[in-house]
Coordinates of N, CA and C in Angstrom, one line a residue:
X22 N 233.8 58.4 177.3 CA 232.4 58.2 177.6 C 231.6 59.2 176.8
X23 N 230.4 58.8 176.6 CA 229.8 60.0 176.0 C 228.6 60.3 176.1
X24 N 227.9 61.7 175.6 CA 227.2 62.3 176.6 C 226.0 61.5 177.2
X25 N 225.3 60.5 176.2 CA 224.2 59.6 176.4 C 224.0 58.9 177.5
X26 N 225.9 58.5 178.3 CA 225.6 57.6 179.2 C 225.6 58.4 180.1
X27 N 226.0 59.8 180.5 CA 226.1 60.6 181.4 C 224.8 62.0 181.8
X28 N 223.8 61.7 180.7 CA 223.0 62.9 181.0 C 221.6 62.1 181.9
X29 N 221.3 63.4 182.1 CA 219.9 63.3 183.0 C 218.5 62.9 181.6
X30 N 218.2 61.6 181.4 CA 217.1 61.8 180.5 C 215.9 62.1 181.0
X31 N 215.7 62.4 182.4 CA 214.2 62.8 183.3 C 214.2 64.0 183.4
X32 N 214.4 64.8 182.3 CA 213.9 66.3 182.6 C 212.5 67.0 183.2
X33 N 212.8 68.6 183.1 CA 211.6 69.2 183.4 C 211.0 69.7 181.9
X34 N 210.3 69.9 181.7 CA 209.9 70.6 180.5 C 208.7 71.6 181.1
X35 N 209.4 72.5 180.7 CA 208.0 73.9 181.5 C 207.9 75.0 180.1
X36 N 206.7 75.4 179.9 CA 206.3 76.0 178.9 C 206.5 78.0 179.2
X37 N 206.9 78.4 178.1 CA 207.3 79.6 178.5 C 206.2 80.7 179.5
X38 N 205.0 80.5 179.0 CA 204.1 80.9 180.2 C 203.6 80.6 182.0
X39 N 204.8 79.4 182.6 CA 205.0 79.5 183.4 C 205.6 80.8 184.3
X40 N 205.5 80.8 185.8 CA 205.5 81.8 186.1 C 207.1 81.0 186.8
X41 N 208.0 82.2 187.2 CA 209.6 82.0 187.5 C 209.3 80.8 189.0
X42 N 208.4 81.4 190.0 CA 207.9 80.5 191.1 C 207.7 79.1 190.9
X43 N 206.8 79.2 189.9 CA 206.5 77.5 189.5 C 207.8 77.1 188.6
X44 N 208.6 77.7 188.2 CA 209.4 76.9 187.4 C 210.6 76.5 188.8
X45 N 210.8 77.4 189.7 CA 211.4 77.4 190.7 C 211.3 76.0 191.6
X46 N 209.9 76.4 191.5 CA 209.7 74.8 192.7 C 209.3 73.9 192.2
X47 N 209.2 74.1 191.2 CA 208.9 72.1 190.5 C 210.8 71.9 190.5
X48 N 211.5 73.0 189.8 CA 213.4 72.5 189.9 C 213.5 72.0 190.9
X49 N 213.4 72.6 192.1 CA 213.4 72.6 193.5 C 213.1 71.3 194.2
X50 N 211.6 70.8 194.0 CA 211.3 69.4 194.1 C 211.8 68.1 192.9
X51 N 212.5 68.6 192.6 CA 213.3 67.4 191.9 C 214.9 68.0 191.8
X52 N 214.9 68.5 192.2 CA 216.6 68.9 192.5 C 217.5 68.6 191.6
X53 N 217.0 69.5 190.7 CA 217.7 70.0 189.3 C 217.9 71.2 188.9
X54 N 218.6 71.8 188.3 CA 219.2 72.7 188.2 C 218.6 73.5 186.9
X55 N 218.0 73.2 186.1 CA 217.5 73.6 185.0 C 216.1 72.8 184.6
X56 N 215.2 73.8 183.8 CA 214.5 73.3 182.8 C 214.4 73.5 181.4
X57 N 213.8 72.6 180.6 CA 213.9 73.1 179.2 C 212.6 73.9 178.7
X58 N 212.8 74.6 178.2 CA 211.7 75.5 177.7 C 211.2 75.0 176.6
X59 N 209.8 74.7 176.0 CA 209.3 74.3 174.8 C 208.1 75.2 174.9
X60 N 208.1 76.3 173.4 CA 207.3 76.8 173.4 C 206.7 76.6 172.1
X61 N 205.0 75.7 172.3 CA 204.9 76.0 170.7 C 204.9 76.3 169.7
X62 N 204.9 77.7 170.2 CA 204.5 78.8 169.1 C 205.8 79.6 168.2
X63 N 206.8 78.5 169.1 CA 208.4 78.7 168.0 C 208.6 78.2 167.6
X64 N 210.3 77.9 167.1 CA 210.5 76.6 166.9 C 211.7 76.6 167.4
X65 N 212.3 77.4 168.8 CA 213.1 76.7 169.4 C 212.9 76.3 171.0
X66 N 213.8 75.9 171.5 CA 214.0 74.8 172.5 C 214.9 75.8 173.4
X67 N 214.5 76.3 174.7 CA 215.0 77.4 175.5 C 215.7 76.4 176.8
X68 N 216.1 77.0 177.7 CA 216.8 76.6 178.9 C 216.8 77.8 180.0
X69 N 216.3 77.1 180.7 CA 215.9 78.6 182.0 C 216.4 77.4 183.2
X70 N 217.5 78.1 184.0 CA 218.7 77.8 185.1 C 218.3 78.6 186.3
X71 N 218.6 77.9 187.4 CA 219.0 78.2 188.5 C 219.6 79.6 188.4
X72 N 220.4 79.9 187.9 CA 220.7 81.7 187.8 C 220.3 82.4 187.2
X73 N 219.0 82.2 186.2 CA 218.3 82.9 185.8 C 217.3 83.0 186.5
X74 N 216.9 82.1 188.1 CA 215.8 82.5 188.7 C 216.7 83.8 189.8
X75 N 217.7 83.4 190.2 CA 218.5 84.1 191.2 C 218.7 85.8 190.1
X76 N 219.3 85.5 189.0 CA 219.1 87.1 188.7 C 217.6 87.8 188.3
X77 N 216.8 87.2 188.3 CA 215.5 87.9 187.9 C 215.4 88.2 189.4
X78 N 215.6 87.5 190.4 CA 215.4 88.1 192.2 C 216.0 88.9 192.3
X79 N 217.2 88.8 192.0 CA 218.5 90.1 192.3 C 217.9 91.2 192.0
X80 N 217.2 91.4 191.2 CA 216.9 92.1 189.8 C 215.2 92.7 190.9
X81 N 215.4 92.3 191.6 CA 213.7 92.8 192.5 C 212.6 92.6 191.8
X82 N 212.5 91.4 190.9 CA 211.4 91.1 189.9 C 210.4 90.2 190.6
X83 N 209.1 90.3 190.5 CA 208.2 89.7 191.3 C 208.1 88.1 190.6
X84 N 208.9 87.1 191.1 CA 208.6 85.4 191.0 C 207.1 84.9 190.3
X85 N 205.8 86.0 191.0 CA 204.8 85.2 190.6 C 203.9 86.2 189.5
X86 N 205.0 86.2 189.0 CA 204.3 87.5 187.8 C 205.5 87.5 186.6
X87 N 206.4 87.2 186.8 CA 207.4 87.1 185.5 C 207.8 85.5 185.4
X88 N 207.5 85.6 183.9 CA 207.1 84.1 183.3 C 208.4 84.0 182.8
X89 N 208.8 82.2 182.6 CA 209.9 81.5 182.2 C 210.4 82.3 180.8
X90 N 209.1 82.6 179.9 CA 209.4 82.9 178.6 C 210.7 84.2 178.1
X91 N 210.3 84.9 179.1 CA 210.8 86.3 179.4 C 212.6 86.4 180.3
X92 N 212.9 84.9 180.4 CA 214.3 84.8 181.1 C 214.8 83.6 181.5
X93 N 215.1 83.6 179.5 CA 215.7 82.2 179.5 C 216.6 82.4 178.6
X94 N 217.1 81.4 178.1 CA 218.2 81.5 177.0 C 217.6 80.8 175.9
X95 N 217.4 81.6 174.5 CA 217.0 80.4 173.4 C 218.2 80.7 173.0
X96 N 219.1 81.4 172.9 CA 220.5 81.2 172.0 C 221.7 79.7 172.7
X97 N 220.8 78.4 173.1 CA 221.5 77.8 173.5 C 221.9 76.7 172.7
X98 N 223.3 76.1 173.1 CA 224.2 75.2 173.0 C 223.9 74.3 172.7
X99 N 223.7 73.3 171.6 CA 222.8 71.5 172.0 C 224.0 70.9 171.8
X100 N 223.8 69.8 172.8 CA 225.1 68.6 172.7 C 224.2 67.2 171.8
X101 N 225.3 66.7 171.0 CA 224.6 65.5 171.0 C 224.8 64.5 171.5
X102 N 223.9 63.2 171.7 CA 224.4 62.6 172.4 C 225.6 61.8 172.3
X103 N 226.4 61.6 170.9 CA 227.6 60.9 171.0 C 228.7 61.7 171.2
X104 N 228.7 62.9 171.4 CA 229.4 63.9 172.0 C 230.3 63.3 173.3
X105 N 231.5 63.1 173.0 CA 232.2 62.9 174.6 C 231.7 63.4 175.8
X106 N 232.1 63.2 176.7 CA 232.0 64.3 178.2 C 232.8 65.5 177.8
X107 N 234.1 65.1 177.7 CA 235.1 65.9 177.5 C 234.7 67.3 176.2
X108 N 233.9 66.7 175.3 CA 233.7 68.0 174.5 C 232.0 68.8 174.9
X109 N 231.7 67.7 176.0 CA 230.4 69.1 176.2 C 231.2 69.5 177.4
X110 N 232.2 69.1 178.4 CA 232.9 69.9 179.4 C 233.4 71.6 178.4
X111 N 233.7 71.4 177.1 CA 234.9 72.4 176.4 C 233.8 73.3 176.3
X112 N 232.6 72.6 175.6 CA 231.5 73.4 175.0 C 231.4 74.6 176.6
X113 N 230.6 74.0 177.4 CA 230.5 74.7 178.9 C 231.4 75.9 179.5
X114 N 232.5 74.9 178.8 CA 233.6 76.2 179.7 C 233.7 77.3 178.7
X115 N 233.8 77.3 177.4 CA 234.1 78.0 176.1 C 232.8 79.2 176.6
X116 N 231.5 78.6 176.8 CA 230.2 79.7 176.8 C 229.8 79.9 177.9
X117 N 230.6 79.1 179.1 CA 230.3 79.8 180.7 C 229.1 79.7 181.2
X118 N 228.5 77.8 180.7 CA 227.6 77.6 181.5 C 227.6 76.7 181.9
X119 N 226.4 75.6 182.7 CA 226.5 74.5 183.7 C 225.8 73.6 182.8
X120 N 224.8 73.7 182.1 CA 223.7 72.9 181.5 C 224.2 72.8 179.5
X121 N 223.6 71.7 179.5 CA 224.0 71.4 178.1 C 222.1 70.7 177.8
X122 N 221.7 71.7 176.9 CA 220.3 70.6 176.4 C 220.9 69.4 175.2
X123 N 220.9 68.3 175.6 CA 220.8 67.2 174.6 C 219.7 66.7 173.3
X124 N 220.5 67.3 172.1 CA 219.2 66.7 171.1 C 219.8 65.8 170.1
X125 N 218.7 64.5 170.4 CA 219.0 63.4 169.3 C 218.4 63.9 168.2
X126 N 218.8 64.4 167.2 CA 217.9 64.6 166.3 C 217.3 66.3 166.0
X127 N 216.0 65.9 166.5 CA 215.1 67.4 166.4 C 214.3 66.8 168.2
X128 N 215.0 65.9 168.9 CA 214.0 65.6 170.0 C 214.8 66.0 170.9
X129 N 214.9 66.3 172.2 CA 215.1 66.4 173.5 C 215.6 65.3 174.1
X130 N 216.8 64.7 174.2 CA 216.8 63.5 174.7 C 217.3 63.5 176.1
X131 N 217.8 64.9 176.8 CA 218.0 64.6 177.6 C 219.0 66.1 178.8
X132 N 219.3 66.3 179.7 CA 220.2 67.5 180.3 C 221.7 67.2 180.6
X133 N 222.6 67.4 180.1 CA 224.3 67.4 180.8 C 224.2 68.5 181.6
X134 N 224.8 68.7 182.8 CA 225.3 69.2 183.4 C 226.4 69.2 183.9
X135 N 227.4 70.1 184.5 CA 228.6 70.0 185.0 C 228.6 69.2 186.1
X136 N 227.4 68.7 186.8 CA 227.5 68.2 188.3 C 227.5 66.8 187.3
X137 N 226.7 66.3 186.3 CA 226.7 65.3 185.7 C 228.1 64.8 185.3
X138 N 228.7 65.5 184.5 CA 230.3 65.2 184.4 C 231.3 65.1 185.4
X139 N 231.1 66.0 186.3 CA 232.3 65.7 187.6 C 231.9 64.0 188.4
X140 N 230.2 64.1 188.7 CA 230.2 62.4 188.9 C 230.6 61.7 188.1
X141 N 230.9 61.4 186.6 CA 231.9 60.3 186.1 C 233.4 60.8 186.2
X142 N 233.9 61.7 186.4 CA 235.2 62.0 186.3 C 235.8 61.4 187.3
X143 N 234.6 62.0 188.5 CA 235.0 60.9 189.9 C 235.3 59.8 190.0
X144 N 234.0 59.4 189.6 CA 233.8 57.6 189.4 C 234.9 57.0 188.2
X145 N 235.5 57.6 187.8 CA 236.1 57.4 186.7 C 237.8 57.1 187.9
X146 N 238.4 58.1 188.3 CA 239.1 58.4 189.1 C 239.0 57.3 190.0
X147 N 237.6 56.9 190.8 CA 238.0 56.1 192.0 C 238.3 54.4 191.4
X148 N 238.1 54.2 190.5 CA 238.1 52.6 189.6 C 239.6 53.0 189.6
X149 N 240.4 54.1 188.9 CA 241.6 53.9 188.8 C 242.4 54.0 189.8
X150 N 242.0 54.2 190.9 CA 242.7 54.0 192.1 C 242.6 53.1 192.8
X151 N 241.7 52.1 192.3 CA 241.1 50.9 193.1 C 241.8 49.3 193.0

């Protein structure tokens, strides 16, 4: 299978001047794990995670005052979309993270995540046992 049938194409897109709170609870009210960062004034494409809000708290940083831009990752990973499961699983494990940004091209098409892949692995699993 490959990654196009398996990713999330309803992302969040939040701009690096959001503050960690708002990027928090828009994830939060759509119950996702990541958003992608698009800032225009670069030219890359960031990813700011669920543990990047948890360590900026750990970290005693004030939520409504430290912005997405400031704790994210631009050094990230892009899958593409004809990319197996199996090789954005390798990519994940190799760099020890949950999220894969998907780009067709130079566009955004979409989020893998590890919770994305274990639901087909499942569903993959329960047909073969059926």
């Amino acid at each position: 299978m490959q990654v196009r049938e398996a990713m999330s194409s309803e992302i969040l897109v939040v701009g690096p001047e959001h503050t960690l709170r708002q990027a928090a609870r828009m994830m939060s009210e759509r119950g996702i794990g990541s958003a992608v960062v698009i800032d225009p004034d670069s030219e890359g494409i960031g990813i700011m995670t669920e543990r990047d809000v948890l360590n900026a708290i750990g970290a005693g940083l004030d939520c409504d005052v430290e912005r997405t831009g400031a704790h994210l990752t631009w050094d990230v990973v892009y899958a593409g979309p004809e990319w197996t499961i199996e090789e954005a699983a390798a990519a994940m494990a190799r760099g020890g993270f949950r999220h894969l940004v998907v780009l067709d091209g130079r566009e955004v098409a979409g989020v893998i995540s590890v919770r994305d892949i274990m639901r087909v692995w499942a569903a993959d699993r329960m047909v073969g046992t059926g």
